[in-house]
Coordinates of C-alpha atoms in Angstrom, one line a residue:
Chain A
M1 CA 21.4 56.5 -117.7
M2 CA 24.1 54.4 -115.9
D3 CA 23.5 56.3 -112.6
L4 CA 19.7 55.7 -112.8
K5 CA 20.4 51.9 -113.2
L6 CA 22.8 52.0 -110.3
W7 CA 20.4 53.9 -108.0
G8 CA 17.6 51.4 -109.1
C9 CA 19.8 48.5 -108.1
A10 CA 20.9 50.1 -104.9
L11 CA 17.3 50.7 -103.8
L12 CA 16.2 47.2 -104.9
F13 CA 19.2 45.6 -103.0
P14 CA 17.8 45.9 -99.4
L15 CA 14.5 44.7 -100.7
Q16 CA 16.1 41.6 -102.3
I17 CA 18.0 40.9 -99.0
F18 CA 14.7 41.2 -97.1
L19 CA 12.9 38.9 -99.5
C20 CA 15.8 36.3 -99.2
V21 CA 15.5 36.4 -95.4
L22 CA 11.7 36.1 -95.6
R23 CA 12.1 33.1 -98.0
A24 CA 14.5 31.4 -95.5
A25 CA 12.0 32.0 -92.7
V26 CA 9.2 30.5 -94.8
R27 CA 11.3 27.4 -95.7
F28 CA 12.0 27.0 -92.1
L29 CA 8.3 27.0 -91.2
L30 CA 6.8 25.1 -94.2
P31 CA 8.3 21.8 -95.3
P32 CA 9.9 22.4 -98.7
R33 CA 9.7 20.1 -101.7
R34 CA 11.9 17.1 -101.4
K35 CA 13.5 15.7 -104.6
D36 CA 13.3 12.0 -105.3
L37 CA 16.5 9.9 -105.1
G38 CA 15.2 7.0 -107.1
T39 CA 17.6 7.5 -110.0
D40 CA 20.6 8.6 -107.9
V41 CA 23.9 6.7 -107.5
V42 CA 25.4 7.8 -104.3
L43 CA 29.1 7.6 -103.5
V44 CA 30.2 8.1 -99.9
T45 CA 33.9 8.5 -99.1
G46 CA 34.8 7.2 -95.7
G47 CA 31.6 5.2 -95.9
G48 CA 32.8 2.3 -93.7
R49 CA 32.3 3.9 -90.3
G50 CA 31.4 6.9 -88.3
I51 CA 29.1 9.5 -90.0
G52 CA 29.9 8.0 -93.4
R53 CA 28.3 4.7 -92.5
H54 CA 25.1 6.4 -91.2
L55 CA 25.0 8.6 -94.4
A56 CA 25.2 5.5 -96.7
K57 CA 22.5 3.8 -94.7
E58 CA 20.3 6.9 -94.7
F59 CA 20.6 7.5 -98.4
A60 CA 19.7 3.8 -99.0
K61 CA 16.7 4.2 -96.7
Q62 CA 15.5 7.3 -98.4
G63 CA 15.4 5.6 -101.8
A64 CA 18.8 5.9 -103.5
K65 CA 19.2 3.6 -106.5
K66 CA 22.7 2.5 -105.7
V67 CA 25.2 3.2 -102.9
I68 CA 29.0 3.1 -103.3
L69 CA 31.3 3.1 -100.4
W70 CA 35.0 4.2 -100.5
G71 CA 37.3 3.9 -97.6
R72 CA 40.6 2.6 -96.4
T73 CA 39.6 -0.3 -94.1
E74 CA 38.1 -3.2 -96.1
K75 CA 36.6 -4.8 -93.0
C76 CA 34.4 -1.8 -92.2
L77 CA 33.4 -1.3 -95.8
K78 CA 32.4 -4.9 -96.2
E79 CA 30.3 -4.9 -93.0
T80 CA 28.5 -1.7 -94.0
C81 CA 28.0 -2.9 -97.5
E82 CA 26.4 -6.1 -96.3
E83 CA 24.1 -4.3 -94.0
I84 CA 22.8 -2.0 -96.8
S85 CA 22.5 -4.8 -99.3
A86 CA 20.5 -6.8 -96.7
A87 CA 18.1 -3.9 -96.4
G88 CA 17.4 -4.0 -100.1
T89 CA 19.6 -1.4 -101.8
E90 CA 22.3 -2.3 -104.3
C91 CA 25.7 -1.6 -102.6
H92 CA 29.3 -1.7 -103.7
Y93 CA 32.5 -1.0 -101.9
F94 CA 36.0 -0.2 -103.1
V95 CA 39.2 0.4 -101.1
C96 CA 40.4 3.9 -101.9
D97 CA 42.5 6.5 -100.0
V98 CA 41.2 9.8 -101.2
G99 CA 44.5 11.4 -100.1
N100 CA 46.2 9.6 -103.0
R101 CA 45.3 11.4 -106.2
E102 CA 46.1 8.5 -108.6
E103 CA 44.1 6.1 -106.6
V104 CA 41.1 8.3 -106.7
Y105 CA 41.2 8.7 -110.4
Q106 CA 41.8 5.0 -110.9
Q107 CA 39.0 3.9 -108.6
A108 CA 36.7 6.5 -110.2
K109 CA 37.2 4.8 -113.5
V110 CA 36.5 1.4 -112.0
V111 CA 33.3 2.8 -110.4
R112 CA 32.1 4.2 -113.8
E113 CA 32.7 0.9 -115.5
K114 CA 31.4 -1.4 -112.8
V115 CA 28.5 0.6 -111.3
G116 CA 27.6 3.6 -113.4
D117 CA 27.7 7.3 -113.2
V118 CA 27.8 8.8 -109.8
T119 CA 25.2 11.5 -109.3
I120 CA 25.6 12.3 -105.6
L121 CA 29.2 12.6 -104.3
V122 CA 29.5 12.8 -100.6
N123 CA 32.9 14.0 -99.5
N124 CA 32.9 12.7 -95.9
A125 CA 36.3 11.0 -95.4
A126 CA 38.4 12.8 -92.9
V127 CA 41.2 12.3 -90.4
V128 CA 42.5 14.3 -87.4
H129 CA 46.0 14.3 -85.8
G130 CA 44.7 16.4 -82.9
K131 CA 47.9 17.9 -81.5
S132 CA 49.2 21.5 -81.0
L133 CA 51.5 22.7 -83.8
M134 CA 54.8 22.1 -82.1
N135 CA 53.8 18.6 -81.0
S136 CA 52.4 17.7 -84.4
D137 CA 54.3 15.3 -86.7
D138 CA 55.0 16.9 -90.1
D139 CA 53.9 14.0 -92.1
A140 CA 50.7 13.7 -90.1
L141 CA 50.0 17.4 -90.6
L142 CA 50.3 16.9 -94.4
K143 CA 48.2 13.7 -94.3
T144 CA 45.3 15.6 -92.8
Q145 CA 45.6 18.2 -95.5
H146 CA 45.7 15.6 -98.3
V147 CA 42.7 13.6 -97.0
N148 CA 40.5 16.3 -95.7
T149 CA 41.1 19.0 -98.4
L150 CA 43.0 17.8 -101.5
G151 CA 41.0 14.6 -101.5
Q152 CA 37.9 16.6 -102.2
F153 CA 39.5 18.3 -105.1
W154 CA 40.4 15.0 -106.7
T155 CA 37.0 13.3 -106.1
T156 CA 35.1 16.4 -107.4
K157 CA 37.4 16.6 -110.5
A158 CA 36.7 12.9 -111.0
F159 CA 32.9 12.9 -110.8
L160 CA 31.7 16.5 -111.5
P161 CA 32.4 16.6 -115.3
R162 CA 29.9 13.8 -115.9
M163 CA 27.3 15.4 -113.5
L164 CA 27.6 18.6 -115.6
E165 CA 27.1 16.6 -118.8
L166 CA 24.0 15.0 -117.4
C167 CA 22.8 18.3 -115.9
H168 CA 22.1 16.1 -112.9
G169 CA 24.2 15.8 -109.8
H170 CA 25.0 16.9 -106.2
V171 CA 28.3 17.4 -104.4
V172 CA 28.0 17.1 -100.6
C173 CA 30.7 18.0 -98.1
I174 CA 30.7 16.9 -94.5
N175 CA 32.6 19.8 -93.0
S176 CA 32.8 20.9 -89.4
I177 CA 32.0 24.0 -87.3
L178 CA 35.8 24.1 -86.6
S179 CA 36.2 25.5 -90.1
L180 CA 34.5 28.7 -89.1
S181 CA 35.6 28.8 -85.4
S182 CA 38.9 27.1 -84.5
I183 CA 40.1 25.6 -81.3
P184 CA 43.7 24.9 -80.1
G185 CA 44.9 21.3 -80.2
A186 CA 43.5 20.5 -83.6
I187 CA 45.4 22.8 -85.9
D188 CA 45.7 20.3 -88.7
Y189 CA 42.0 19.6 -88.7
C190 CA 40.9 23.3 -88.4
T191 CA 43.2 24.3 -91.3
S192 CA 42.0 21.5 -93.6
K193 CA 38.3 22.0 -92.8
A194 CA 38.6 25.7 -93.4
S195 CA 40.2 25.0 -96.8
A196 CA 37.5 22.4 -97.6
Y197 CA 34.8 24.9 -96.7
A198 CA 36.2 27.5 -99.0
F199 CA 36.5 25.0 -101.8
M200 CA 32.7 24.1 -101.4
E201 CA 31.6 27.7 -101.2
S202 CA 33.6 28.7 -104.3
L203 CA 32.2 25.6 -106.1
T204 CA 28.6 26.4 -104.9
L205 CA 28.9 29.9 -106.4
G206 CA 30.3 28.6 -109.6
L207 CA 27.6 26.0 -110.0
L208 CA 24.7 28.4 -109.5
D209 CA 24.7 28.7 -113.2
C210 CA 24.5 25.0 -113.9
P211 CA 20.9 23.8 -113.5
G212 CA 20.5 20.4 -112.1
V213 CA 23.9 20.3 -110.3
D214 CA 23.8 21.5 -106.7
C215 CA 26.0 21.6 -103.6
T216 CA 25.4 21.0 -100.0
T217 CA 27.9 21.6 -97.1
I218 CA 27.1 20.4 -93.6
L219 CA 28.9 21.9 -90.6
P220 CA 28.3 19.8 -87.5
F221 CA 29.5 20.5 -84.0
H222 CA 31.2 17.7 -82.2
T223 CA 29.6 14.4 -83.3
D224 CA 29.7 11.3 -81.1
T225 CA 31.9 9.0 -83.2
E226 CA 35.3 7.3 -82.9
M227 CA 37.1 10.0 -84.7
F228 CA 37.0 12.6 -81.9
Q229 CA 37.0 10.1 -79.0
G230 CA 38.2 11.6 -75.8
M231 CA 37.4 15.2 -76.7
R232 CA 35.4 16.7 -73.8
V233 CA 33.2 19.8 -74.0
R234 CA 33.0 21.7 -70.7
F235 CA 29.2 22.1 -70.6
P236 CA 27.9 18.9 -72.2
Q237 CA 24.4 19.6 -71.0
L238 CA 24.3 22.8 -73.0
F239 CA 26.3 21.5 -76.0
P240 CA 25.8 17.8 -76.1
P241 CA 27.7 15.8 -78.8
L242 CA 25.5 15.2 -81.8
N243 CA 24.1 11.8 -82.8
P244 CA 25.7 10.6 -86.1
E245 CA 22.4 9.3 -87.2
M246 CA 20.8 12.7 -86.8
V247 CA 23.6 14.3 -88.7
A248 CA 23.1 11.8 -91.5
Q249 CA 19.3 12.4 -91.6
R250 CA 19.8 16.2 -91.7
T251 CA 22.4 15.7 -94.5
V252 CA 20.1 13.7 -96.7
D253 CA 17.3 16.1 -96.0
A254 CA 19.5 19.0 -97.1
V255 CA 20.4 17.2 -100.3
R256 CA 16.7 16.5 -101.1
T257 CA 15.8 20.1 -100.5
N258 CA 18.9 21.5 -102.3
T259 CA 20.0 23.5 -99.2
A260 CA 23.5 24.9 -99.7
F261 CA 24.8 25.2 -96.1
V262 CA 23.5 23.6 -92.9
V263 CA 25.0 24.3 -89.4
L264 CA 24.2 21.7 -86.7
P265 CA 23.0 22.7 -84.2
W266 CA 21.7 26.0 -85.4
T267 CA 22.8 27.7 -82.2
M268 CA 26.3 27.5 -83.6
H269 CA 25.4 30.4 -85.9
F270 CA 25.7 32.7 -82.8
I271 CA 29.3 31.6 -82.2
V272 CA 30.2 32.3 -85.8
A273 CA 28.4 35.7 -85.7
L274 CA 30.1 36.6 -82.4
K275 CA 33.4 36.0 -84.0
S276 CA 33.1 38.9 -86.4
L277 CA 31.7 41.2 -83.8
L278 CA 33.8 40.7 -80.7
P279 CA 37.3 42.0 -80.1
Q280 CA 39.9 39.2 -80.2
S281 CA 40.5 39.2 -76.4
A282 CA 36.8 39.0 -75.7
L283 CA 36.5 36.0 -78.0
E284 CA 39.5 34.3 -76.3
E285 CA 37.9 34.8 -72.8
I286 CA 34.6 33.2 -74.0
H287 CA 36.5 30.3 -75.6
K288 CA 38.4 29.7 -72.4
F289 CA 35.2 29.8 -70.3
A290 CA 33.4 27.4 -72.7
G291 CA 36.3 25.0 -72.3
S292 CA 37.4 24.9 -75.9
Y293 CA 41.0 25.6 -74.8
T294 CA 41.1 22.3 -72.9
C295 CA 38.7 20.1 -74.8
M296 CA 41.4 18.5 -76.9
N297 CA 43.6 17.7 -73.8
T298 CA 41.9 14.3 -73.4
F299 CA 41.7 13.6 -77.1
K300 CA 42.4 9.9 -78.1
G301 CA 41.0 9.6 -81.6
R302 CA 40.5 6.4 -83.5
T303 CA 42.3 3.6 -81.7
Chain B
M1 CA 35.5 28.9 -58.3
N2 CA 31.9 28.2 -59.0
I3 CA 30.4 28.6 -62.5
A4 CA 28.3 31.7 -61.7
A5 CA 31.3 33.5 -60.3
E6 CA 33.4 32.6 -63.3
L7 CA 30.6 33.7 -65.7
L8 CA 30.6 37.0 -63.9
V9 CA 34.3 37.5 -64.3
V10 CA 34.2 36.5 -68.0
S11 CA 31.3 39.0 -68.6
F12 CA 33.4 41.7 -66.9
K13 CA 36.4 40.8 -69.1
V14 CA 34.3 40.9 -72.2
I15 CA 33.0 44.3 -71.4
W16 CA 36.5 45.5 -70.5
S17 CA 37.9 44.3 -73.9
F18 CA 35.2 46.4 -75.6
V19 CA 36.2 49.4 -73.5
L20 CA 39.9 48.8 -74.5
A21 CA 39.0 48.4 -78.2
G22 CA 37.0 51.6 -78.1
A23 CA 39.9 53.4 -76.4
K24 CA 42.4 52.1 -79.1
W25 CA 40.0 53.3 -81.8
L26 CA 39.9 56.9 -80.3
V27 CA 43.5 57.2 -79.3
K28 CA 45.8 55.2 -81.6
P29 CA 48.4 53.4 -79.5
R30 CA 52.1 54.1 -80.1
E31 CA 53.8 52.0 -82.7
K32 CA 56.3 49.6 -81.2
R33 CA 60.0 49.9 -81.9
V34 CA 61.5 47.3 -84.3
A35 CA 65.0 48.7 -84.8
G36 CA 67.6 46.0 -84.5
Q37 CA 65.1 43.1 -84.5
V38 CA 65.2 40.4 -87.1
C39 CA 62.3 40.2 -89.6
V40 CA 61.8 37.3 -92.0
V41 CA 59.6 38.1 -95.1
T42 CA 58.7 35.3 -97.4
G43 CA 58.0 36.2 -101.0
A44 CA 60.0 39.3 -100.6
G45 CA 60.9 39.5 -104.3
S46 CA 57.8 41.3 -105.4
G47 CA 54.4 42.7 -104.6
L48 CA 53.5 43.1 -101.0
G49 CA 56.5 41.3 -99.8
R50 CA 58.9 43.8 -101.2
L51 CA 56.9 46.6 -99.7
F52 CA 56.9 44.9 -96.3
A53 CA 60.6 44.7 -96.5
T54 CA 61.0 48.4 -97.3
E55 CA 58.7 49.4 -94.6
F56 CA 60.6 47.4 -92.0
A57 CA 63.8 48.7 -93.4
R58 CA 62.6 52.3 -92.8
R59 CA 62.2 51.4 -89.2
R60 CA 65.7 49.9 -89.2
A61 CA 64.9 46.3 -88.6
T62 CA 67.3 43.6 -89.8
L63 CA 65.7 42.1 -92.9
V64 CA 65.9 38.5 -94.0
L65 CA 64.4 38.1 -97.4
W66 CA 63.2 34.8 -98.7
D67 CA 62.0 34.3 -102.3
I68 CA 62.2 31.6 -104.9
N69 CA 63.4 34.1 -107.5
R70 CA 67.1 35.1 -106.8
E71 CA 67.1 38.2 -109.0
A72 CA 63.9 39.7 -107.6
N73 CA 65.1 39.0 -104.1
E74 CA 68.4 40.8 -104.7
E75 CA 66.6 43.8 -106.2
T76 CA 64.5 44.1 -103.0
A77 CA 67.8 43.8 -101.0
E78 CA 69.2 46.7 -103.0
L79 CA 66.1 48.8 -102.2
V80 CA 66.5 47.9 -98.5
R81 CA 70.2 48.9 -98.5
D82 CA 69.3 52.3 -100.1
I83 CA 66.7 52.9 -97.3
Y84 CA 69.2 51.9 -94.6
R85 CA 71.6 54.6 -96.0
E86 CA 68.9 57.2 -96.2
T87 CA 67.6 56.6 -92.7
E88 CA 71.0 56.4 -91.0
P89 CA 70.8 58.7 -88.0
R90 CA 73.6 61.4 -88.1
R91 CA 76.1 60.7 -85.4
G92 CA 77.5 63.4 -83.1
S93 CA 74.6 65.9 -83.8
G94 CA 75.2 67.3 -80.3
D95 CA 71.8 68.8 -79.6
G96 CA 68.9 66.7 -78.5
V97 CA 68.9 63.2 -77.0
E98 CA 69.4 60.4 -79.5
D99 CA 66.5 58.2 -78.6
V100 CA 67.4 55.4 -81.0
P101 CA 70.6 53.6 -80.1
F102 CA 72.9 53.5 -83.1
Y103 CA 72.5 50.2 -84.8
Q104 CA 73.7 49.2 -88.2
P105 CA 71.1 46.9 -89.7
R106 CA 71.8 44.5 -92.5
V107 CA 69.8 42.7 -95.1
Y108 CA 70.3 39.0 -95.8
T109 CA 68.9 37.2 -98.8
Y110 CA 68.1 33.5 -99.2
V111 CA 66.6 31.6 -102.1
C112 CA 64.0 29.3 -100.7
D113 CA 61.0 27.4 -102.0
V114 CA 58.6 27.7 -99.1
S115 CA 56.5 24.9 -100.5
K116 CA 59.3 22.4 -99.8
R117 CA 59.5 21.5 -96.1
E118 CA 63.2 20.6 -96.2
S119 CA 64.1 23.9 -97.9
V120 CA 62.4 25.9 -95.3
Y121 CA 64.0 24.0 -92.4
S122 CA 67.5 24.2 -93.8
T123 CA 67.2 27.9 -94.7
A124 CA 65.8 28.6 -91.3
E125 CA 68.8 26.9 -89.8
K126 CA 71.1 29.1 -91.8
V127 CA 69.2 32.2 -90.7
R128 CA 69.5 31.1 -87.0
Q129 CA 73.2 30.7 -87.4
E130 CA 74.1 33.7 -89.6
V131 CA 71.6 36.2 -88.4
G132 CA 70.2 35.3 -85.0
N133 CA 66.9 35.0 -83.3
V134 CA 63.9 35.9 -85.5
T135 CA 61.3 38.3 -84.0
F136 CA 59.0 39.0 -86.9
L137 CA 57.8 36.3 -89.3
I138 CA 55.8 37.7 -92.3
N139 CA 54.2 34.8 -94.0
N140 CA 53.5 36.6 -97.3
A141 CA 54.4 34.2 -100.2
G142 CA 51.5 33.5 -102.4
V143 CA 50.6 32.1 -105.8
V144 CA 47.4 31.4 -107.8
S145 CA 46.9 28.8 -110.5
G146 CA 44.7 30.9 -112.7
H147 CA 42.6 28.1 -114.0
H148 CA 39.0 26.9 -113.4
L149 CA 38.9 23.8 -111.3
L150 CA 38.1 21.3 -114.0
E151 CA 40.7 22.8 -116.4
C152 CA 43.4 23.1 -113.7
P153 CA 46.4 20.7 -113.8
D154 CA 46.5 18.9 -110.5
E155 CA 50.1 20.0 -109.9
L156 CA 49.1 23.6 -109.9
I157 CA 46.3 23.0 -107.4
E158 CA 48.8 21.3 -105.1
R159 CA 51.3 24.1 -105.6
T160 CA 48.8 26.7 -104.6
M161 CA 47.9 24.8 -101.4
M162 CA 51.6 24.1 -100.7
V163 CA 52.8 27.7 -101.1
N164 CA 49.9 29.6 -99.6
C165 CA 48.9 27.3 -96.8
H166 CA 51.2 24.4 -96.0
A167 CA 54.3 26.6 -96.1
H168 CA 53.0 28.4 -93.1
F169 CA 53.3 25.2 -91.1
W170 CA 57.0 24.9 -91.9
T171 CA 58.0 28.5 -91.4
T172 CA 56.1 28.7 -88.2
K173 CA 57.5 25.4 -86.9
A174 CA 61.0 26.6 -87.8
F175 CA 60.8 29.9 -85.9
L176 CA 58.2 29.5 -83.2
P177 CA 60.3 27.4 -80.8
K178 CA 62.7 30.3 -80.1
M179 CA 59.8 32.7 -79.9
L180 CA 58.2 30.5 -77.3
D181 CA 61.5 30.3 -75.3
L182 CA 61.9 34.0 -75.2
N183 CA 58.1 34.7 -75.0
H184 CA 58.7 37.4 -77.6
G185 CA 57.8 37.5 -81.3
H186 CA 55.2 38.4 -83.9
I187 CA 53.8 36.2 -86.6
V188 CA 52.0 37.9 -89.5
T189 CA 49.8 36.0 -91.9
V190 CA 49.2 37.9 -95.2
A191 CA 45.9 36.3 -96.3
S192 CA 43.4 38.0 -98.5
S193 CA 39.7 39.0 -98.6
L194 CA 39.4 35.7 -100.4
G195 CA 40.1 34.1 -97.1
L196 CA 37.0 35.6 -95.5
F197 CA 34.6 35.1 -98.4
T198 CA 35.0 33.3 -101.7
T199 CA 34.2 33.8 -105.4
A200 CA 33.6 31.4 -108.3
G201 CA 36.5 30.1 -110.4
V202 CA 39.4 30.3 -107.9
E203 CA 38.6 27.3 -105.7
D204 CA 42.3 26.5 -105.1
Y205 CA 43.2 30.0 -104.0
C206 CA 40.2 30.5 -101.7
A207 CA 40.8 27.1 -100.2
S208 CA 44.4 28.0 -99.5
K209 CA 43.6 31.4 -98.0
F210 CA 40.9 30.1 -95.8
G211 CA 43.3 27.4 -94.7
A212 CA 45.9 30.0 -93.9
I213 CA 43.4 31.9 -91.8
G214 CA 42.2 28.7 -90.1
F215 CA 45.8 28.0 -89.2
H216 CA 46.4 31.5 -88.0
E217 CA 43.4 31.5 -85.7
S218 CA 44.0 28.0 -84.4
L219 CA 47.6 29.0 -83.6
S220 CA 46.5 32.2 -82.0
H221 CA 44.3 30.3 -79.6
E222 CA 47.0 27.8 -78.9
L223 CA 49.4 30.6 -77.9
K224 CA 46.7 32.2 -75.7
A225 CA 46.0 28.8 -74.1
A226 CA 49.7 28.4 -73.3
N227 CA 49.7 32.0 -71.9
K228 CA 52.4 33.1 -74.3
D229 CA 51.2 36.7 -74.4
G230 CA 54.6 38.0 -75.6
I231 CA 54.0 36.5 -79.0
K232 CA 51.6 38.5 -81.1
M233 CA 49.8 37.5 -84.2
T234 CA 48.3 39.7 -86.9
L235 CA 46.2 38.7 -89.8
V236 CA 46.3 40.9 -92.9
C237 CA 43.2 40.6 -95.2
P238 CA 43.5 43.0 -98.2
F239 CA 40.9 43.2 -100.8
L240 CA 42.1 43.1 -104.4
V241 CA 45.6 44.7 -104.5
D242 CA 47.0 46.2 -107.7
T243 CA 50.1 44.1 -108.0
G244 CA 49.3 42.3 -111.2
M245 CA 48.7 39.0 -109.5
F246 CA 45.0 39.1 -110.2
Q247 CA 45.1 41.2 -113.4
G248 CA 41.8 41.4 -115.1
C249 CA 39.7 40.8 -112.0
K250 CA 36.6 43.0 -112.2
I251 CA 33.7 43.6 -109.8
R252 CA 30.5 45.3 -111.1
K253 CA 31.5 48.4 -113.0
E254 CA 29.0 50.6 -111.3
I255 CA 30.4 49.6 -107.9
A256 CA 34.0 49.6 -109.0
P257 CA 34.6 53.3 -108.2
F258 CA 33.7 52.6 -104.6
F259 CA 36.0 49.6 -104.3
P260 CA 39.0 50.2 -106.7
P261 CA 41.9 47.8 -106.6
L262 CA 44.0 48.9 -103.7
K263 CA 47.4 50.6 -104.1
P264 CA 49.9 48.2 -102.6
E265 CA 51.6 51.0 -100.7
Y266 CA 48.3 51.9 -98.9
C267 CA 47.6 48.3 -98.1
V268 CA 51.1 47.7 -96.6
E269 CA 50.8 51.1 -94.7
Q270 CA 47.6 49.9 -93.0
A271 CA 49.1 46.5 -92.3
M272 CA 52.2 48.0 -90.8
R273 CA 50.1 50.2 -88.5
A274 CA 48.2 47.1 -87.3
I275 CA 51.4 45.0 -86.8
L276 CA 53.2 47.7 -84.9
T277 CA 50.2 48.3 -82.6
N278 CA 49.6 44.6 -82.0
Q279 CA 46.3 44.6 -83.7
P280 CA 45.1 41.0 -84.2
M281 CA 43.4 41.6 -87.6
V282 CA 43.3 44.3 -90.3
C283 CA 41.1 44.3 -93.3
T284 CA 41.5 46.8 -96.1
P285 CA 39.2 48.5 -97.0
R286 CA 37.3 48.7 -93.7
A287 CA 34.0 47.9 -95.6
M288 CA 35.1 44.3 -95.6
Y289 CA 34.5 44.0 -91.9
V290 CA 30.8 44.7 -92.7
V291 CA 30.7 42.1 -95.6
N292 CA 32.4 39.6 -93.2
F293 CA 29.8 40.2 -90.5
M294 CA 26.8 40.1 -93.0
K295 CA 28.0 36.7 -94.2
T296 CA 27.6 35.3 -90.7
I297 CA 24.0 36.3 -90.2
L298 CA 22.4 36.2 -93.7
P299 CA 20.9 33.1 -95.2
F300 CA 23.0 31.8 -98.2
D301 CA 20.4 33.1 -100.8
A302 CA 20.9 36.6 -99.4
I303 CA 24.7 36.2 -99.4
V304 CA 24.5 35.3 -103.1
C305 CA 22.3 38.3 -103.6
M306 CA 24.9 40.5 -101.9
Y307 CA 27.7 39.0 -104.1
R308 CA 25.7 39.4 -107.2
F309 CA 24.9 43.1 -106.3
L310 CA 28.6 43.7 -106.0
G311 CA 29.4 41.7 -109.0
A312 CA 31.8 39.7 -106.7
D313 CA 30.4 36.2 -107.5
K314 CA 32.1 36.0 -110.9
C315 CA 34.7 38.7 -110.5
M316 CA 37.5 36.3 -111.3
Y317 CA 36.2 35.1 -114.6
P318 CA 37.8 37.9 -116.6
F319 CA 41.1 37.3 -114.7
L320 CA 40.9 33.6 -115.6
A321 CA 40.1 34.4 -119.3
H322 CA 43.0 36.9 -119.3
R323 CA 45.4 34.3 -117.9
K324 CA 44.2 31.7 -120.5
E325 CA 44.7 34.2 -123.3
S326 CA 48.2 35.1 -122.2
T327 CA 49.1 31.4 -121.9
N328 CA 47.8 30.8 -125.4
N329 CA 49.7 33.8 -126.8
N330 CA 52.9 32.5 -125.2
E331 CA 52.3 29.1 -126.6
S332 CA 51.6 30.5 -130.1
K333 CA 54.8 32.5 -129.9
I334 CA 56.9 29.3 -129.5

């Protein structure tokens, strides 16, 4: 009896895979249903500048009820907050370093009391040290891990329980293609983004059983913001840096259609697939040719 | 050189690497000699660490054992000494050429908490002074919190990240400079299949293992970019190993006979073969290469489908329940 069941599942399995691929193709061709953000309170970490700023503005534009900004630089947060308020959406900002666990929990409490329950958490805050391992400062290496990876643990622990109670919520992670395909010269960043990716994938699998609570992870290629200033790709005509506004639009789109993982641009899927097919030495030659071995040599970062 | 010519050269190199890989698959390359070389194993007190130590001992390397548990570490050292005695080549045998120069290896033990940066650096300094230059670094130490994310104390989450991932920064920074000077060395990262794909309930462990792999790959590219081809790197990704660390973990019972928990000896045997033939990555069992590849081409729905078929999406839930129960039992005994 057990064998029959197993054989049945084994035969159904390729069919199920085929149906999933078909469903993905259909979603790609036909516009899927977009959920309404009218009751959602969105919190964006690192919302003062870069992609975070564009994300906050985009969520406001697409109808979010309230937007909350977290960041370390009050000036940037204030400016962004004023811009969003002027456009007609209720906006608040709080100074919070997500790398500091106690600060996260404290500010989460303040947010709950002053603004309300957060239903969309956007883990966007990130830093990069951008040096080779031996040239990296130990404290800077750790700081990157704390902000990019551990910070996401703390914010999720702070806001997810309420989302689960309400059966309504969304955890978003702005990750990076470097989590799936590393380069030299940014070892702190690649390590932290890989960790954050695993955290999101594990969380996504765990939350499949919780109706109403979803996850989205965005993996963009090099985006044209201050953070990676100076980084130079070898063939910018083939792989131009992404526009942060476009990344923000695609993120909000993915949240409204409950898409779990989005790679930007989609051509990056090939790089990731190649990684598991090619022998290591072949991969290294391709990386060298594509210029990823030298792209961080001119890195300046946020000045 | 213009782009077209460079593209041609790269294409040729890619094809050539496939040819070499095929050749290595058909004719296994010879295992390199490690006799007399210094090998540091973190987490040597138990599990895979202990087995790595004994395997290197069999090949007469000098062992440096690091563990947070002094007793367990000393037990491993005893096993290593026994092996040194057993494998001592007989001197003055007369007939035949002695191909291994007579060398008396020793085992050194240090108590070290690899999650503490200062502990790693000071212990590494002691190793440099008391033992010498390190050739092999086996980053093996690993822990798991054993709690669901929302029930997990924050200190345990931090500890998992610090031992499984951040420790690699410190150990590598401690021993890499000399390897770079000599352009000779081998760094082994003992990750896990949970560093290639994840499962629900063990977010901290998956995050730490993915991080270790991200670190390993980034460093690997750095070494290649710096043309340090004398320093090799190997990534070891075993599926569930029967060491008790993940006691209770269960995949779908109908599939389980095809993917039983691995015997640690088998796992380390495969890993040693990879390390000694300078293979960049080894997955045990080999089926994991397929799962890894499928993950990169299938849409997420299909990946979930695959995990559910294998029962892998929630395989850690029984392990977490088991841990919770044993913690409660311990508490009730007090």
